[in-house]
CSV table of C-alpha atoms and ligand atoms in Angstrom, one decimal:
chain,number,residue,atom,x,y,z
N,1,UNK,CA,9.4,-3.2,18.4
N,2,UNK,CA,9.2,-0.2,21.3
N,3,UNK,CA,6.6,2.0,20.8
N,4,UNK,CA,7.9,5.3,20.3
N,5,UNK,CA,6.3,9.2,19.6
N,6,UNK,CA,6.9,8.2,15.8
N,7,UNK,CA,5.7,5.2,15.0
N,8,UNK,CA,3.0,6.7,17.1
N,9,UNK,CA,2.6,9.5,14.5
N,10,UNK,CA,3.5,7.4,11.5
N,11,UNK,CA,1.0,3.9,12.3
N,12,UNK,CA,-2.7,3.9,13.3
N,13,UNK,CA,-3.1,0.8,15.2
N,14,UNK,CA,0.8,0.3,16.8
N,15,UNK,CA,1.2,-3.5,17.9
N,16,UNK,CA,3.9,-5.1,19.7
N,17,UNK,CA,5.8,-7.4,18.2
N,18,UNK,CA,9.6,-8.9,17.5
N,19,UNK,CA,11.1,-10.4,13.9
N,20,UNK,CA,10.5,-13.8,13.2
N,21,UNK,CA,13.4,-16.2,12.7
N,22,UNK,CA,11.0,-19.0,10.3
N,23,UNK,CA,10.4,-18.7,7.1
N,24,UNK,CA,11.6,-16.2,4.1
N,25,UNK,CA,10.1,-13.1,5.6
N,26,UNK,CA,11.6,-14.4,8.8
N,27,UNK,CA,13.5,-10.8,10.6
N,28,UNK,CA,11.3,-8.0,8.8
N,29,UNK,CA,8.3,-6.2,11.0
N,30,UNK,CA,5.1,-5.6,8.9
N,31,UNK,CA,3.2,-2.6,8.4
N,32,UNK,CA,-0.2,-2.5,6.1
N,33,UNK,CA,-1.5,1.0,4.5
N,34,UNK,CA,-4.0,1.8,6.3
N,35,UNK,CA,-6.7,0.6,3.6
N,36,UNK,CA,-5.7,-2.8,3.4
N,37,UNK,CA,-7.7,-5.3,5.9
N,38,UNK,CA,-5.8,-7.4,8.4
N,39,UNK,CA,-7.8,-9.1,10.5
N,40,UNK,CA,-9.6,-7.9,14.0
N,41,UNK,CA,-7.5,-5.0,13.2
N,42,UNK,CA,-9.0,-1.1,13.0
N,43,UNK,CA,-8.5,-0.7,9.2
N,44,UNK,CA,-10.4,2.3,7.6
N,45,UNK,CA,-7.9,4.1,5.1
N,46,UNK,CA,-7.8,6.7,7.9
N,47,UNK,CA,-10.9,8.1,7.2
N,48,UNK,CA,-13.6,8.6,10.1
N,49,UNK,CA,-16.0,6.9,8.3
N,50,UNK,CA,-14.7,3.8,9.1
N,51,UNK,CA,-14.1,3.8,12.4
N,52,UNK,CA,-14.7,0.4,14.3
N,53,UNK,CA,-14.6,-1.2,10.8
N,54,UNK,CA,-12.2,-4.6,12.0
N,55,UNK,CA,-12.5,-6.8,8.9
N,56,UNK,CA,-13.7,-10.4,10.2
N,57,UNK,CA,-10.6,-11.5,7.2
N,58,UNK,CA,-6.9,-10.8,5.9
N,59,UNK,CA,-5.5,-8.9,2.4
N,60,UNK,CA,-4.1,-11.7,0.4
N,61,UNK,CA,-0.9,-10.1,1.0
N,62,UNK,CA,-1.6,-10.0,4.7
N,63,UNK,CA,-2.3,-13.8,4.3
N,64,UNK,CA,1.1,-15.1,2.2
N,65,UNK,CA,3.2,-12.2,4.2
N,66,UNK,CA,1.8,-14.0,7.8
N,67,UNK,CA,2.9,-17.2,6.2
N,68,UNK,CA,6.4,-16.9,5.4
N,69,UNK,CA,6.6,-15.4,9.1
N,70,UNK,CA,6.8,-11.8,8.6
N,71,UNK,CA,5.4,-10.3,12.0
N,72,UNK,CA,2.9,-7.3,11.3
N,73,UNK,CA,2.8,-4.3,13.4
N,74,UNK,CA,0.5,-2.2,12.3
N,75,UNK,CA,-1.6,0.0,10.1
N,76,UNK,CA,0.0,3.2,8.1
N,77,UNK,CA,-1.4,6.8,8.3
N,78,UNK,CA,-2.7,8.0,5.0
N,79,UNK,CA,-4.3,10.8,3.0
N,80,UNK,CA,-8.2,9.5,3.4
N,81,UNK,CA,-8.7,6.5,0.5
N,82,UNK,CA,-5.4,7.4,-1.4
N,83,UNK,CA,-6.7,11.2,-2.9
N,84,UNK,CA,-3.5,13.5,-2.1
N,85,UNK,CA,-0.2,13.7,-2.9
N,86,UNK,CA,1.4,14.9,0.6
N,87,UNK,CA,-0.2,13.0,3.4
N,88,UNK,CA,-2.3,16.4,4.7
N,89,UNK,CA,-5.6,14.8,3.3
N,90,UNK,CA,-6.0,12.6,6.3
N,91,UNK,CA,-9.7,12.1,7.4
N,92,UNK,CA,-11.5,13.9,10.1
N,93,UNK,CA,-9.1,13.5,13.7
N,94,UNK,CA,-6.5,12.7,12.2
N,95,UNK,CA,-2.9,14.3,12.2
N,96,UNK,CA,-1.2,14.3,9.2
N,97,UNK,CA,2.3,12.6,10.0
N,98,UNK,CA,6.1,14.5,9.7
N,99,UNK,CA,8.6,14.0,7.4
N,100,UNK,CA,11.5,12.5,9.3
N,101,UNK,CA,14.0,13.9,7.5
N,102,UNK,CA,12.3,17.8,8.4
N,103,UNK,CA,10.0,17.9,10.6
N,104,UNK,CA,9.0,20.6,8.5
N,105,UNK,CA,7.9,19.1,6.2
N,106,UNK,CA,5.4,16.7,4.8
N,107,UNK,CA,6.1,13.3,4.2
N,108,UNK,CA,4.5,12.6,0.5
N,109,UNK,CA,1.1,10.9,0.5
N,110,UNK,CA,-1.0,8.7,0.5
N,111,UNK,CA,1.2,6.6,2.0
N,112,UNK,CA,3.0,8.9,3.7
N,113,UNK,CA,2.9,6.6,7.1
N,114,UNK,CA,4.5,4.0,5.7
N,115,UNK,CA,7.2,5.6,3.7
N,116,UNK,CA,7.7,7.8,7.2
N,117,UNK,CA,8.2,4.3,9.2
N,118,UNK,CA,10.4,2.8,6.5
N,119,UNK,CA,12.7,5.4,6.8
N,120,UNK,CA,12.7,5.5,10.9
N,121,UNK,CA,12.0,1.2,11.8
N,122,UNK,CA,15.1,-0.8,11.2
N,123,UNK,CA,14.2,-3.8,9.3
N,124,UNK,CA,10.8,-3.1,9.1
N,125,UNK,CA,9.0,-3.5,4.9
N,126,UNK,CA,5.5,-0.9,4.9
N,127,UNK,CA,2.8,-2.8,2.2
N,128,UNK,CA,0.9,0.2,0.3
N,129,UNK,CA,-1.0,1.0,-2.3
N,130,UNK,CA,-0.7,3.2,-5.3
N,131,UNK,CA,-3.2,4.2,-7.3
N,132,UNK,CA,-1.4,7.6,-9.1
N,133,UNK,CA,2.0,7.2,-7.6
N,134,UNK,CA,1.2,7.0,-3.7
N,135,UNK,CA,4.3,4.8,-3.2
N,136,UNK,CA,6.7,6.4,-5.7
N,137,UNK,CA,6.2,9.5,-4.1
N,138,UNK,CA,6.5,9.4,-0.5
N,139,UNK,CA,9.1,6.9,-0.8
N,140,UNK,CA,11.2,9.4,-2.6
N,141,UNK,CA,10.1,12.4,-0.2
N,142,UNK,CA,11.4,10.3,3.1
N,143,UNK,CA,14.4,9.0,1.9
N,144,UNK,CA,13.3,5.4,1.0
N,145,UNK,CA,12.6,2.8,-2.0
N,146,UNK,CA,9.2,2.3,-3.7
N,147,UNK,CA,8.1,-0.8,-5.9
N,148,UNK,CA,5.0,-0.6,-7.7
N,149,UNK,CA,4.0,-4.0,-9.2
N,150,UNK,CA,2.3,-3.9,-12.1
N,151,UNK,CA,-1.3,-4.0,-12.6
N,152,UNK,CA,-2.3,-7.2,-11.8
N,153,UNK,CA,0.9,-8.7,-10.1
N,154,UNK,CA,-0.6,-8.7,-6.5
N,155,UNK,CA,-3.6,-9.6,-5.7
N,156,UNK,CA,-5.7,-6.4,-4.8
N,157,UNK,CA,-8.8,-9.0,-2.4
N,158,UNK,CA,-8.8,-7.6,0.3
N,159,UNK,CA,-8.2,-3.5,-0.6
N,160,UNK,CA,-10.0,-0.5,0.8
N,161,UNK,CA,-10.2,0.1,-3.4
N,162,UNK,CA,-9.8,4.0,-4.2
N,163,UNK,CA,-10.0,3.4,-8.4
N,164,UNK,CA,-9.9,-0.6,-9.4
N,165,UNK,CA,-8.1,0.2,-12.5
N,166,UNK,CA,-5.4,2.2,-11.1
N,167,UNK,CA,-5.2,0.0,-7.3
N,168,UNK,CA,-1.7,-1.6,-7.3
N,169,UNK,CA,-0.1,-3.1,-4.0
N,170,UNK,CA,3.2,-2.9,-3.7
N,171,UNK,CA,6.2,-2.0,-0.5
N,172,UNK,CA,8.5,1.0,0.6
N,173,UNK,CA,11.1,-1.2,1.5
N,174,UNK,CA,14.9,0.5,3.3
N,175,UNK,CA,16.5,-2.6,0.7
N,176,UNK,CA,16.4,-4.4,-2.4
N,177,UNK,CA,17.4,-6.9,-1.0
N,178,UNK,CA,13.4,-6.4,1.0
N,179,UNK,CA,12.0,-5.3,-1.8
N,180,UNK,CA,12.8,-8.2,-3.8
N,181,UNK,CA,12.0,-10.8,-1.8
N,182,UNK,CA,8.5,-8.7,0.1
N,183,UNK,CA,7.6,-8.9,-3.6
N,184,UNK,CA,8.7,-12.4,-4.7
N,185,UNK,CA,5.6,-13.3,-1.2
N,186,UNK,CA,3.3,-10.8,-2.0
N,187,UNK,CA,3.3,-11.2,-5.9
N,188,UNK,CA,1.9,-13.7,-7.8
N,189,UNK,CA,-1.9,-15.4,-9.1
N,190,UNK,CA,-5.0,-15.0,-6.4
N,191,UNK,CA,-9.0,-16.6,-6.7
N,192,UNK,CA,-9.8,-14.0,-4.8
N,193,UNK,CA,-9.4,-11.1,-7.1
N,194,UNK,CA,-10.2,-11.9,-11.3
N,195,UNK,CA,-7.4,-8.6,-12.3
N,196,UNK,CA,-4.6,-11.2,-10.3
N,197,UNK,CA,-3.8,-13.7,-12.5
N,198,UNK,CA,0.4,-13.0,-13.3
N,199,UNK,CA,2.3,-16.2,-12.1
N,200,UNK,CA,5.4,-14.3,-9.7
N,201,UNK,CA,8.9,-14.5,-10.3
N,202,UNK,CA,12.1,-14.9,-8.9
N,203,UNK,CA,12.8,-11.5,-8.1
N,204,UNK,CA,15.3,-12.4,-5.5
N,205,UNK,CA,17.0,-14.1,-7.6
N,206,UNK,CA,18.0,-10.9,-9.8
N,207,UNK,CA,19.8,-10.0,-7.2
N,208,UNK,CA,23.6,-8.7,-8.5
N,209,UNK,CA,23.3,-9.0,-11.0
N,210,UNK,CA,24.5,-6.1,-13.8
N,211,UNK,CA,23.1,-3.2,-15.3
N,212,UNK,CA,26.0,-3.0,-18.0
N,213,UNK,CA,24.3,-2.8,-21.4
N,214,UNK,CA,20.6,-1.6,-20.5
N,215,UNK,CA,19.6,1.1,-22.6
N,216,UNK,CA,17.3,3.7,-21.0
N,217,UNK,CA,15.7,6.1,-21.8
N,218,UNK,CA,14.7,9.9,-20.7
N,219,UNK,CA,11.6,11.6,-22.0
N,220,UNK,CA,12.5,15.3,-22.1
N,221,UNK,CA,9.1,16.2,-21.1
N,222,UNK,CA,9.4,15.4,-18.7
N,223,UNK,CA,13.4,16.6,-17.0
N,224,UNK,CA,12.2,20.3,-17.8
N,225,UNK,CA,11.0,22.5,-15.3
N,226,UNK,CA,12.1,20.8,-11.9
N,227,UNK,CA,13.5,21.6,-8.8
N,228,UNK,CA,17.4,22.3,-9.1
N,229,UNK,CA,18.3,20.1,-6.2
N,230,UNK,CA,16.0,17.1,-7.9
N,231,UNK,CA,17.9,17.9,-11.4
N,232,UNK,CA,20.9,17.7,-9.8
N,233,UNK,CA,20.4,14.7,-8.0
N,234,UNK,CA,18.3,13.0,-10.7
N,235,UNK,CA,21.7,14.3,-13.4
N,236,UNK,CA,24.2,12.2,-10.3
N,237,UNK,CA,22.5,9.1,-10.6
N,238,UNK,CA,22.3,9.2,-13.9
N,239,UNK,CA,26.2,9.9,-14.1
N,240,UNK,CA,26.8,6.1,-11.5
N,241,UNK,CA,24.2,4.1,-14.4
N,242,UNK,CA,26.7,5.5,-16.8
N,243,UNK,CA,30.2,4.5,-15.2
N,244,UNK,CA,28.2,1.1,-15.1
N,245,UNK,CA,27.5,0.9,-18.4
N,246,UNK,CA,23.9,1.7,-19.3
N,247,UNK,CA,23.5,3.6,-22.0
N,248,UNK,CA,20.7,6.8,-21.8
N,249,UNK,CA,19.0,7.6,-25.1
N,250,UNK,CA,16.3,10.3,-25.5
N,251,UNK,CA,12.9,9.7,-25.7
N,252,UNK,CA,9.4,11.5,-25.8
N,253,UNK,CA,5.9,11.4,-23.5
N,254,UNK,CA,3.8,13.7,-25.0
N,255,UNK,CA,0.6,12.8,-25.2
N,256,UNK,CA,1.8,12.0,-21.1
N,257,UNK,CA,3.1,15.2,-20.4
N,258,UNK,CA,0.0,17.0,-22.0
N,259,UNK,CA,-3.5,14.5,-21.5
N,260,UNK,CA,-2.4,12.2,-18.4
N,261,UNK,CA,-2.8,14.3,-15.2
N,262,UNK,CA,-6.9,15.2,-16.6
N,263,UNK,CA,-7.1,11.4,-17.8
N,264,UNK,CA,-6.0,10.5,-14.4
N,265,UNK,CA,-8.3,12.4,-12.2
N,266,UNK,CA,-11.2,11.7,-14.3
N,267,UNK,CA,-10.6,7.9,-13.8
N,268,UNK,CA,-9.8,8.0,-11.0
N,269,UNK,CA,-12.5,10.0,-9.2
N,270,UNK,CA,-15.6,8.6,-11.3
N,271,UNK,CA,-14.4,5.5,-10.5
N,272,UNK,CA,-13.2,6.6,-6.2
N,273,UNK,CA,-16.7,7.7,-6.5
N,274,UNK,CA,-18.9,5.0,-6.9
N,275,UNK,CA,-16.0,2.9,-4.4
N,276,UNK,CA,-17.0,5.2,-1.6
N,277,UNK,CA,-20.8,5.4,-1.9
N,278,UNK,CA,-20.8,2.3,0.3
N,279,UNK,CA,-19.6,4.1,3.6
N,280,UNK,CA,-23.1,5.1,4.4
N,281,UNK,CA,-23.7,4.5,7.9
N,282,UNK,CA,-25.3,1.2,7.8
N,283,UNK,CA,-22.8,-1.1,6.9
N,284,UNK,CA,-19.4,-0.6,7.8
N,285,UNK,CA,-17.8,1.9,11.0
N,286,UNK,CA,-19.4,5.4,11.9
N,287,UNK,CA,-22.9,6.1,12.1
N,288,UNK,CA,-24.8,8.4,13.9
N,289,UNK,CA,-28.2,7.8,15.5
N,290,UNK,CA,-32.1,9.0,14.1
N,291,UNK,CA,-34.9,9.0,14.7
N,292,UNK,CA,-38.7,10.3,12.2
N,293,UNK,CA,-36.4,11.4,9.5
N,294,UNK,CA,-36.1,9.9,5.9
N,295,UNK,CA,-33.4,7.8,5.0
N,296,UNK,CA,-31.6,10.7,2.1
N,297,UNK,CA,-31.2,13.1,5.6
N,298,UNK,CA,-29.9,10.0,7.4
N,299,UNK,CA,-27.3,9.1,4.8
N,300,UNK,CA,-25.8,13.1,3.8
N,301,UNK,CA,-25.7,13.6,7.3
N,302,UNK,CA,-23.3,10.1,8.2
N,303,UNK,CA,-21.3,11.0,5.1
N,304,UNK,CA,-21.3,14.5,5.9
N,305,UNK,CA,-20.4,14.9,8.8
N,306,UNK,CA,-17.6,11.6,8.2
N,307,UNK,CA,-15.5,12.5,4.9
N,308,UNK,CA,-13.2,15.0,4.7
N,309,UNK,CA,-12.6,17.5,3.0
N,310,UNK,CA,-10.9,16.0,0.1
N,311,UNK,CA,-12.7,12.4,-0.4
N,312,UNK,CA,-16.1,15.3,-0.5
N,313,UNK,CA,-14.3,17.0,-3.3
N,314,UNK,CA,-14.2,13.8,-5.8
N,315,UNK,CA,-16.9,12.2,-4.6
N,316,UNK,CA,-18.9,15.7,-6.2
N,317,UNK,CA,-16.7,15.4,-8.9
N,318,UNK,CA,-16.4,12.1,-10.1
N,319,UNK,CA,-20.5,11.9,-9.5
N,320,UNK,CA,-20.6,14.9,-12.4
N,321,UNK,CA,-18.5,13.4,-14.4
N,322,UNK,CA,-20.4,10.2,-14.6
N,323,UNK,CA,-24.1,11.9,-14.6
N,324,UNK,CA,-26.2,11.3,-17.9
N,325,UNK,CA,-25.2,13.5,-20.9
N,326,UNK,CA,-21.5,13.9,-19.4
N,327,UNK,CA,-20.3,10.9,-18.9
N,328,UNK,CA,-19.4,10.5,-22.2
N,329,UNK,CA,-17.7,14.3,-22.8
N,330,UNK,CA,-15.4,12.6,-19.9
N,331,UNK,CA,-15.5,9.3,-18.2
N,332,UNK,CA,-14.9,6.9,-21.6
N,333,UNK,CA,-13.5,9.9,-23.6
N,334,UNK,CA,-11.0,9.0,-20.3
N,335,UNK,CA,-10.3,5.7,-21.5
N,336,UNK,CA,-9.7,6.8,-25.1
N,337,UNK,CA,-7.2,8.6,-24.1
N,338,UNK,CA,-5.5,6.4,-21.9
N,339,UNK,CA,-5.3,3.5,-23.9
N,340,UNK,CA,-3.1,6.1,-26.7
N,341,UNK,CA,-1.4,7.2,-23.4
N,342,UNK,CA,-0.3,3.7,-23.2
N,343,UNK,CA,0.7,2.9,-27.0
N,344,UNK,CA,3.0,6.0,-25.4
N,345,UNK,CA,5.1,3.9,-23.4
N,346,UNK,CA,5.0,0.9,-25.3
N,347,UNK,CA,6.6,2.5,-28.2
N,348,UNK,CA,9.3,4.2,-25.6
N,349,UNK,CA,9.9,0.8,-24.7
N,350,UNK,CA,10.0,-1.2,-27.9
N,351,UNK,CA,14.0,-0.1,-27.8
N,352,UNK,CA,14.8,1.3,-24.3
N,353,UNK,CA,14.5,-1.3,-20.9
N,354,UNK,CA,13.4,1.1,-18.8
N,355,UNK,CA,12.5,4.5,-19.1
N,356,UNK,CA,14.6,7.2,-15.9
N,357,UNK,CA,12.8,10.6,-15.1
N,358,UNK,CA,13.1,12.4,-11.0
N,359,UNK,CA,10.1,11.3,-9.4
N,360,UNK,CA,8.1,14.7,-8.3
N,361,UNK,CA,9.8,17.5,-9.8
N,362,UNK,CA,9.8,19.1,-6.4
N,363,UNK,CA,11.6,18.8,-3.0
N,364,UNK,CA,9.5,17.8,-0.2
N,365,UNK,CA,6.9,21.1,0.6
N,366,UNK,CA,7.3,22.2,4.4
N,367,UNK,CA,3.1,21.4,6.0
N,368,UNK,CA,2.7,25.7,4.9
N,369,UNK,CA,3.6,25.6,1.0
N,370,UNK,CA,2.2,22.8,0.7
N,371,UNK,CA,-0.6,24.5,2.3
N,372,UNK,CA,-0.9,27.0,0.0
N,373,UNK,CA,-1.5,25.3,-3.3
N,374,UNK,CA,-4.6,25.1,-4.9
N,375,UNK,CA,-6.6,21.1,-5.7
N,376,UNK,CA,-6.0,22.2,-9.9
N,377,UNK,CA,-2.6,22.8,-8.3
N,378,UNK,CA,-1.5,20.0,-6.1
N,379,UNK,CA,-3.1,17.5,-9.0
N,380,UNK,CA,-0.1,18.8,-11.3
N,381,UNK,CA,3.0,17.8,-9.6
N,382,UNK,CA,2.2,14.0,-10.1
N,383,UNK,CA,2.7,14.0,-13.2
N,384,UNK,CA,5.6,12.7,-13.4
N,385,UNK,CA,3.9,9.1,-11.6
N,386,UNK,CA,0.4,9.5,-12.9
N,387,UNK,CA,1.5,8.0,-16.1
N,388,UNK,CA,3.1,4.8,-15.7
N,389,UNK,CA,0.1,4.5,-13.2
N,390,UNK,CA,-2.4,5.2,-15.1
N,391,UNK,CA,-0.6,2.3,-18.2
N,392,UNK,CA,-0.1,-0.4,-15.0
N,393,UNK,CA,3.6,-0.1,-15.3
N,394,UNK,CA,5.7,-1.7,-13.0
N,395,UNK,CA,8.2,1.6,-11.5
N,396,UNK,CA,10.1,1.7,-8.6
N,397,UNK,CA,11.4,5.7,-6.8
N,398,UNK,CA,15.2,5.8,-5.7
N,399,UNK,CA,16.3,8.0,-3.3
N,400,UNK,CA,18.9,10.1,-5.5
N,401,UNK,CA,22.2,10.8,-4.7
N,402,UNK,CA,24.2,13.9,-2.5
N,403,UNK,CA,21.2,15.7,-2.5
N,404,UNK,CA,20.5,17.9,1.2
N,405,UNK,CA,16.6,16.7,1.0
N,406,UNK,CA,15.6,13.2,-0.2
N,407,UNK,CA,14.8,13.4,-4.1
N,408,UNK,CA,13.7,10.4,-5.8
N,409,UNK,CA,14.3,8.8,-9.3
N,410,UNK,CA,11.7,6.6,-11.4
N,411,UNK,CA,12.6,3.7,-13.1
N,412,UNK,CA,9.6,2.3,-15.0
N,413,UNK,CA,9.9,-0.6,-16.9
N,414,UNK,CA,7.8,-2.8,-19.1
N,415,UNK,CA,5.0,-4.9,-18.0
N,416,UNK,CA,5.7,-7.6,-15.4
N,417,UNK,CA,9.1,-6.7,-15.9
N,418,UNK,CA,10.0,-5.9,-12.4
N,419,UNK,CA,13.3,-7.4,-12.4
N,420,UNK,CA,14.6,-5.1,-14.6
N,421,UNK,CA,14.1,-2.2,-11.7
N,422,UNK,CA,15.1,-4.6,-9.1
N,423,UNK,CA,18.6,-4.6,-11.2
N,424,UNK,CA,18.8,-1.2,-11.1
N,425,UNK,CA,18.1,-0.1,-8.2
N,426,UNK,CA,20.0,-2.8,-6.5
N,427,UNK,CA,23.0,-0.8,-8.9
N,428,UNK,CA,22.6,2.0,-6.7
N,429,UNK,CA,23.1,1.5,-3.2
P,501,LIG,N1,-2.1,11.7,-5.7
P,501,LIG,C1,-2.7,10.1,-6.7
P,501,LIG,C2,-4.2,10.7,-5.7
P,501,LIG,O1,-4.5,11.8,-5.2
P,501,LIG,C3,-2.2,10.2,-6.7
P,501,LIG,C4,-2.8,8.7,-4.9
P,501,LIG,C5,-2.9,7.1,-5.0
P,501,LIG,O2,-2.1,7.0,-5.5
P,501,LIG,N2,-3.4,6.7,-3.8
P,501,LIG,O3,-4.9,10.7,-6.9
């Protein structure tokens, strides 16, 4: 595979490589989001603070992919540490990638480089990560498939954590078959991640199964206030499924619609602020020379000059919400709310195989429009993706039909029901 202007834009490191002819993953090349450790290759989650950091080991997902003949061709650009929805919060000195479908528009985020790379490269799969929607969102904006597995199905060993109770490693691909075969390789228990104990299924074995007789819930709160083009794509896709024998019913995710954004952002920022504490200029990546100064000044200087604006915002907000006196009011309360929100999904799954709604309420915005949003307006746009992520539920974003710009339709299934997403996704290809 040749280095081109596009690969340069989507990859932080690009290595020439041809697909292998052996193993379950033969014929495919792979890239990894920049927050997944690949031995000997700079891994920095698109942050200046990790400049020059080369892991001494492979993440479990990387090791498993190598073991099945997956050819690794590089690391993809992301929002710094995963903090964003447009891939415009790339760290200092890193250019945001442009949407391959329309260069004026963003790729979505935080795994923007991954989704864009899959859009432009044939026989390519990107391993990405989602905390609150970072696989589904860029997949929707770039017109490709994004599969986020159940929390704990894929090992997080070797992932640079954003928020440990939310992070999932998953797959961005052009077709369902590649997603299924990649998931079959990376899923399954791992002694190096205590939260990864689930046994995997033979996901490829479900390819070709029919959707006939499936029941899908549509949360009424999640199909309001959509961009008209998003609504159109969603309705057309729904019709196609209806013709194939899928039954639809209304469900309510009222509590999620109201509380998932504040719950998610409190938990995500609290966990992020502790995770980023280790980047202090002593052990990894970027550092500065100082003499005769207090070490507090050293930390401040390093962190002040190497973290981007959004990372700093989250460190401050997360640290504040964890302070004595505030912890009960924010973090502990958010954990309680999280349980209520999970139960609301569980209730819906009592008589639905999956839940369906658009992935993002808007079309990929132009860079100019994205810049005009305040942080809060920006966070609100994650409304449709954070609920499934808070609940650790598997979900997939697939391209909607008949739209001028890419629109994603998102299906969410109950825990460890990834095969239903594969069947639904394939029926729309
Ligand atoms: N946009 C969300 C956030 O900024 C989700 C990002 C992600 O899943 N990494 O936190």
